[in-house]
PDB file of C-alpha atoms in Angstrom:
ATOM      1  CA  UNK A   3      41.052   0.460 -23.346  1.00  0.00           C
ATOM      2  CA  UNK A   4      37.950  -1.343 -24.635  1.00  0.00           C
ATOM      3  CA  UNK A   5      39.088  -4.587 -23.064  1.00  0.00           C
ATOM      4  CA  UNK A   6      39.236  -2.888 -19.654  1.00  0.00           C
ATOM      5  CA  UNK A   7      35.817  -1.361 -20.207  1.00  0.00           C
ATOM      6  CA  UNK A   8      34.182  -4.723 -20.987  1.00  0.00           C
ATOM      7  CA  UNK A   9      36.223  -6.839 -18.587  1.00  0.00           C
ATOM      8  CA  UNK A  10      34.205  -8.548 -15.845  1.00  0.00           C
ATOM      9  CA  UNK A  11      34.170  -6.605 -12.610  1.00  0.00           C
ATOM     10  CA  UNK A  12      33.233  -9.504 -10.361  1.00  0.00           C
ATOM     11  CA  UNK A  13      34.445 -13.074 -10.539  1.00  0.00           C
ATOM     12  CA  UNK A  14      31.975 -15.693  -9.330  1.00  0.00           C
ATOM     13  CA  UNK A  15      32.123 -19.435  -8.843  1.00  0.00           C
ATOM     14  CA  UNK A  16      29.833 -22.209  -7.706  1.00  0.00           C
ATOM     15  CA  UNK A  17      30.376 -25.845  -6.789  1.00  0.00           C
ATOM     16  CA  UNK A  18      27.531 -26.955  -9.059  1.00  0.00           C
ATOM     17  CA  UNK A  19      26.303 -26.032 -12.543  1.00  0.00           C
ATOM     18  CA  UNK A  20      23.647 -23.676 -11.222  1.00  0.00           C
ATOM     19  CA  UNK A  21      23.116 -22.102  -7.838  1.00  0.00           C
ATOM     20  CA  UNK A  22      22.127 -24.738  -5.309  1.00  0.00           C
ATOM     21  CA  UNK A  23      18.490 -25.294  -4.774  1.00  0.00           C
ATOM     22  CA  UNK A  24      18.004 -26.708  -8.243  1.00  0.00           C
ATOM     23  CA  UNK A  25      19.033 -30.169  -7.120  1.00  0.00           C
ATOM     24  CA  UNK A  26      16.928 -32.193  -4.729  1.00  0.00           C
ATOM     25  CA  UNK A  27      16.525 -35.954  -4.238  1.00  0.00           C
ATOM     26  CA  UNK A  28      12.813 -35.296  -3.658  1.00  0.00           C
ATOM     27  CA  UNK A  29      12.318 -35.451  -7.416  1.00  0.00           C
ATOM     28  CA  UNK A  30      13.660 -39.010  -7.520  1.00  0.00           C
ATOM     29  CA  UNK A  31      11.678 -39.958  -4.405  1.00  0.00           C
ATOM     30  CA  UNK A  32       8.390 -38.722  -5.871  1.00  0.00           C
ATOM     31  CA  UNK A  33       8.920 -40.728  -9.049  1.00  0.00           C
ATOM     32  CA  UNK A  34       9.938 -43.822  -7.056  1.00  0.00           C
ATOM     33  CA  UNK A  35       6.852 -43.443  -4.864  1.00  0.00           C
ATOM     34  CA  UNK A  36       4.796 -43.446  -8.066  1.00  0.00           C
ATOM     35  CA  UNK A  37       6.532 -46.637  -9.195  1.00  0.00           C
ATOM     36  CA  UNK A  38       5.696 -48.409  -5.939  1.00  0.00           C
ATOM     37  CA  UNK A  39       2.101 -47.133  -5.944  1.00  0.00           C
ATOM     38  CA  UNK A  40       1.621 -48.350  -9.514  1.00  0.00           C
ATOM     39  CA  UNK A  41       3.060 -51.753  -8.580  1.00  0.00           C
ATOM     40  CA  UNK A  42       0.520 -51.977  -5.745  1.00  0.00           C
ATOM     41  CA  UNK A  43      -2.370 -50.912  -7.986  1.00  0.00           C
ATOM     42  CA  UNK A  44      -1.229 -53.405 -10.631  1.00  0.00           C
ATOM     43  CA  UNK A  45      -1.369 -56.218  -8.061  1.00  0.00           C
ATOM     44  CA  UNK A  46      -4.859 -55.180  -6.956  1.00  0.00           C
ATOM     45  CA  UNK A  47      -6.391 -54.983 -10.439  1.00  0.00           C
ATOM     46  CA  UNK A  48      -7.052 -57.773 -12.943  1.00  0.00           C
ATOM     47  CA  UNK A  49      -8.250 -55.593 -15.844  1.00  0.00           C
ATOM     48  CA  UNK A  50      -5.777 -56.223 -18.657  1.00  0.00           C
ATOM     49  CA  UNK A  51      -6.155 -52.758 -20.178  1.00  0.00           C
ATOM     50  CA  UNK A  52      -5.464 -51.152 -16.788  1.00  0.00           C
ATOM     51  CA  UNK A  53      -2.448 -53.386 -16.231  1.00  0.00           C
ATOM     52  CA  UNK A  54      -1.008 -52.604 -19.669  1.00  0.00           C
ATOM     53  CA  UNK A  55      -1.332 -48.882 -19.056  1.00  0.00           C
ATOM     54  CA  UNK A  56       0.083 -49.227 -15.527  1.00  0.00           C
ATOM     55  CA  UNK A  57       3.183 -50.990 -16.864  1.00  0.00           C
ATOM     56  CA  UNK A  58       3.850 -48.211 -19.339  1.00  0.00           C
ATOM     57  CA  UNK A  59       3.483 -45.474 -16.729  1.00  0.00           C
ATOM     58  CA  UNK A  60       5.568 -47.400 -14.164  1.00  0.00           C
ATOM     59  CA  UNK A  61       8.433 -47.778 -16.629  1.00  0.00           C
ATOM     60  CA  UNK A  62       8.345 -44.063 -17.474  1.00  0.00           C
ATOM     61  CA  UNK A  63       8.387 -43.104 -13.794  1.00  0.00           C
ATOM     62  CA  UNK A  64      11.269 -45.485 -13.050  1.00  0.00           C
ATOM     63  CA  UNK A  65      13.295 -43.916 -15.873  1.00  0.00           C
ATOM     64  CA  UNK A  66      12.570 -40.444 -14.512  1.00  0.00           C
ATOM     65  CA  UNK A  67      13.721 -41.519 -11.051  1.00  0.00           C
ATOM     66  CA  UNK A  68      16.906 -42.959 -12.542  1.00  0.00           C
ATOM     67  CA  UNK A  69      17.459 -39.696 -14.389  1.00  0.00           C
ATOM     68  CA  UNK A  70      17.135 -37.618 -11.219  1.00  0.00           C
ATOM     69  CA  UNK A  71      19.547 -39.871  -9.298  1.00  0.00           C
ATOM     70  CA  UNK A  72      22.025 -39.758 -12.194  1.00  0.00           C
ATOM     71  CA  UNK A  73      21.870 -35.958 -12.306  1.00  0.00           C
ATOM     72  CA  UNK A  74      22.660 -35.771  -8.597  1.00  0.00           C
ATOM     73  CA  UNK A  75      25.611 -38.099  -9.121  1.00  0.00           C
ATOM     74  CA  UNK A  76      27.025 -36.339 -12.162  1.00  0.00           C
ATOM     75  CA  UNK A  77      26.144 -32.696 -11.511  1.00  0.00           C
ATOM     76  CA  UNK A  78      25.647 -32.106  -7.800  1.00  0.00           C
ATOM     77  CA  UNK A  79      27.998 -34.415  -5.909  1.00  0.00           C
ATOM     78  CA  UNK A  80      31.636 -33.348  -6.230  1.00  0.00           C
ATOM     79  CA  UNK A  81      34.964 -34.924  -5.171  1.00  0.00           C
ATOM     80  CA  UNK A  82      34.800 -33.523  -1.608  1.00  0.00           C
ATOM     81  CA  UNK A  83      31.414 -35.226  -1.149  1.00  0.00           C
ATOM     82  CA  UNK A  84      32.799 -38.560  -2.353  1.00  0.00           C
ATOM     83  CA  UNK A  85      35.783 -38.171  -0.027  1.00  0.00           C
ATOM     84  CA  UNK A  86      33.545 -37.520   2.968  1.00  0.00           C
ATOM     85  CA  UNK A  87      31.048 -40.243   1.955  1.00  0.00           C
ATOM     86  CA  UNK A  88      33.121 -42.998   0.317  1.00  0.00           C
ATOM     87  CA  UNK A  89      30.022 -45.218   0.095  1.00  0.00           C
ATOM     88  CA  UNK A  90      28.246 -42.689  -2.140  1.00  0.00           C
ATOM     89  CA  UNK A  91      29.340 -44.136  -5.506  1.00  0.00           C
ATOM     90  CA  UNK A  92      28.169 -47.616  -4.490  1.00  0.00           C
ATOM     91  CA  UNK A  93      24.951 -46.235  -3.002  1.00  0.00           C
ATOM     92  CA  UNK A  94      24.088 -44.442  -6.226  1.00  0.00           C
ATOM     93  CA  UNK A  95      24.902 -47.549  -8.259  1.00  0.00           C
ATOM     94  CA  UNK A  96      22.732 -49.668  -5.958  1.00  0.00           C
ATOM     95  CA  UNK A  97      19.923 -47.131  -6.273  1.00  0.00           C
ATOM     96  CA  UNK A  98      20.060 -47.151 -10.063  1.00  0.00           C
ATOM     97  CA  UNK A  99      20.067 -50.958 -10.072  1.00  0.00           C
ATOM     98  CA  UNK A 100      17.102 -51.017  -7.667  1.00  0.00           C
ATOM     99  CA  UNK A 101      15.186 -48.624  -9.915  1.00  0.00           C
ATOM    100  CA  UNK A 102      15.948 -50.845 -12.898  1.00  0.00           C
ATOM    101  CA  UNK A 103      14.658 -53.835 -10.942  1.00  0.00           C
ATOM    102  CA  UNK A 104      11.491 -51.913 -10.030  1.00  0.00           C
ATOM    103  CA  UNK A 105      11.049 -50.937 -13.655  1.00  0.00           C
ATOM    104  CA  UNK A 106      11.179 -54.601 -14.667  1.00  0.00           C
ATOM    105  CA  UNK A 107       9.042 -55.920 -11.817  1.00  0.00           C
ATOM    106  CA  UNK A 108       5.494 -55.633 -10.567  1.00  0.00           C
ATOM    107  CA  UNK A 109       6.511 -56.530  -7.019  1.00  0.00           C
ATOM    108  CA  UNK A 110       6.092 -53.515  -4.709  1.00  0.00           C
ATOM    109  CA  UNK A 111       9.065 -54.773  -2.665  1.00  0.00           C
ATOM    110  CA  UNK A 112      11.351 -53.677  -5.526  1.00  0.00           C
ATOM    111  CA  UNK A 113       9.831 -50.205  -5.433  1.00  0.00           C
ATOM    112  CA  UNK A 114      10.296 -50.098  -1.667  1.00  0.00           C
ATOM    113  CA  UNK A 115      13.966 -51.063  -1.992  1.00  0.00           C
ATOM    114  CA  UNK A 116      14.531 -48.197  -4.420  1.00  0.00           C
ATOM    115  CA  UNK A 117      12.834 -45.801  -2.001  1.00  0.00           C
ATOM    116  CA  UNK A 118      15.096 -46.955   0.834  1.00  0.00           C
ATOM    117  CA  UNK A 119      18.214 -46.275  -1.236  1.00  0.00           C
ATOM    118  CA  UNK A 120      16.881 -42.865  -2.272  1.00  0.00           C
ATOM    119  CA  UNK A 121      16.293 -42.056   1.414  1.00  0.00           C
ATOM    120  CA  UNK A 122      19.984 -42.751   2.085  1.00  0.00           C
ATOM    121  CA  UNK A 123      21.005 -40.447  -0.784  1.00  0.00           C
ATOM    122  CA  UNK A 124      18.616 -37.823   0.561  1.00  0.00           C
ATOM    123  CA  UNK A 125      20.263 -37.972   4.000  1.00  0.00           C
ATOM    124  CA  UNK A 126      23.741 -37.483   2.521  1.00  0.00           C
ATOM    125  CA  UNK A 127      22.495 -34.756   0.182  1.00  0.00           C
ATOM    126  CA  UNK A 128      21.081 -32.678   3.033  1.00  0.00           C
ATOM    127  CA  UNK A 129      24.222 -33.191   5.103  1.00  0.00           C
ATOM    128  CA  UNK A 130      26.262 -31.750   2.210  1.00  0.00           C
ATOM    129  CA  UNK A 131      23.887 -28.793   1.952  1.00  0.00           C
ATOM    130  CA  UNK A 132      24.510 -28.005   5.650  1.00  0.00           C
ATOM    131  CA  UNK A 133      28.273 -27.879   5.124  1.00  0.00           C
TER     132      UNK A 133
END
């Protein structure tokens, strides 16, 4: 009798860990935009103290961007997404590699490449949210 009293009345399910709306590629894009902006500021400034600090911040931001992309890959995107978008695994891998390259480089072109990959993930992400 107690088991019936405390048994769940409603069964719920979700395709992600938490209700959607928690995931958004914008987080990765914002961090990647910071990486590129820091690379540009680094190039425009010769003060060694500024450059040292810029490198540290750029590397932190690149890691945060990588984290946000990885979370989308591991927690948001599910098998039906990968079936519909077979290029998604490679795109995410390319994005993570581009962010690693931007982390290691002071060339704003590397930051731009990461942003372009993130834009592709963003497009797919919003298409999956429409479905």
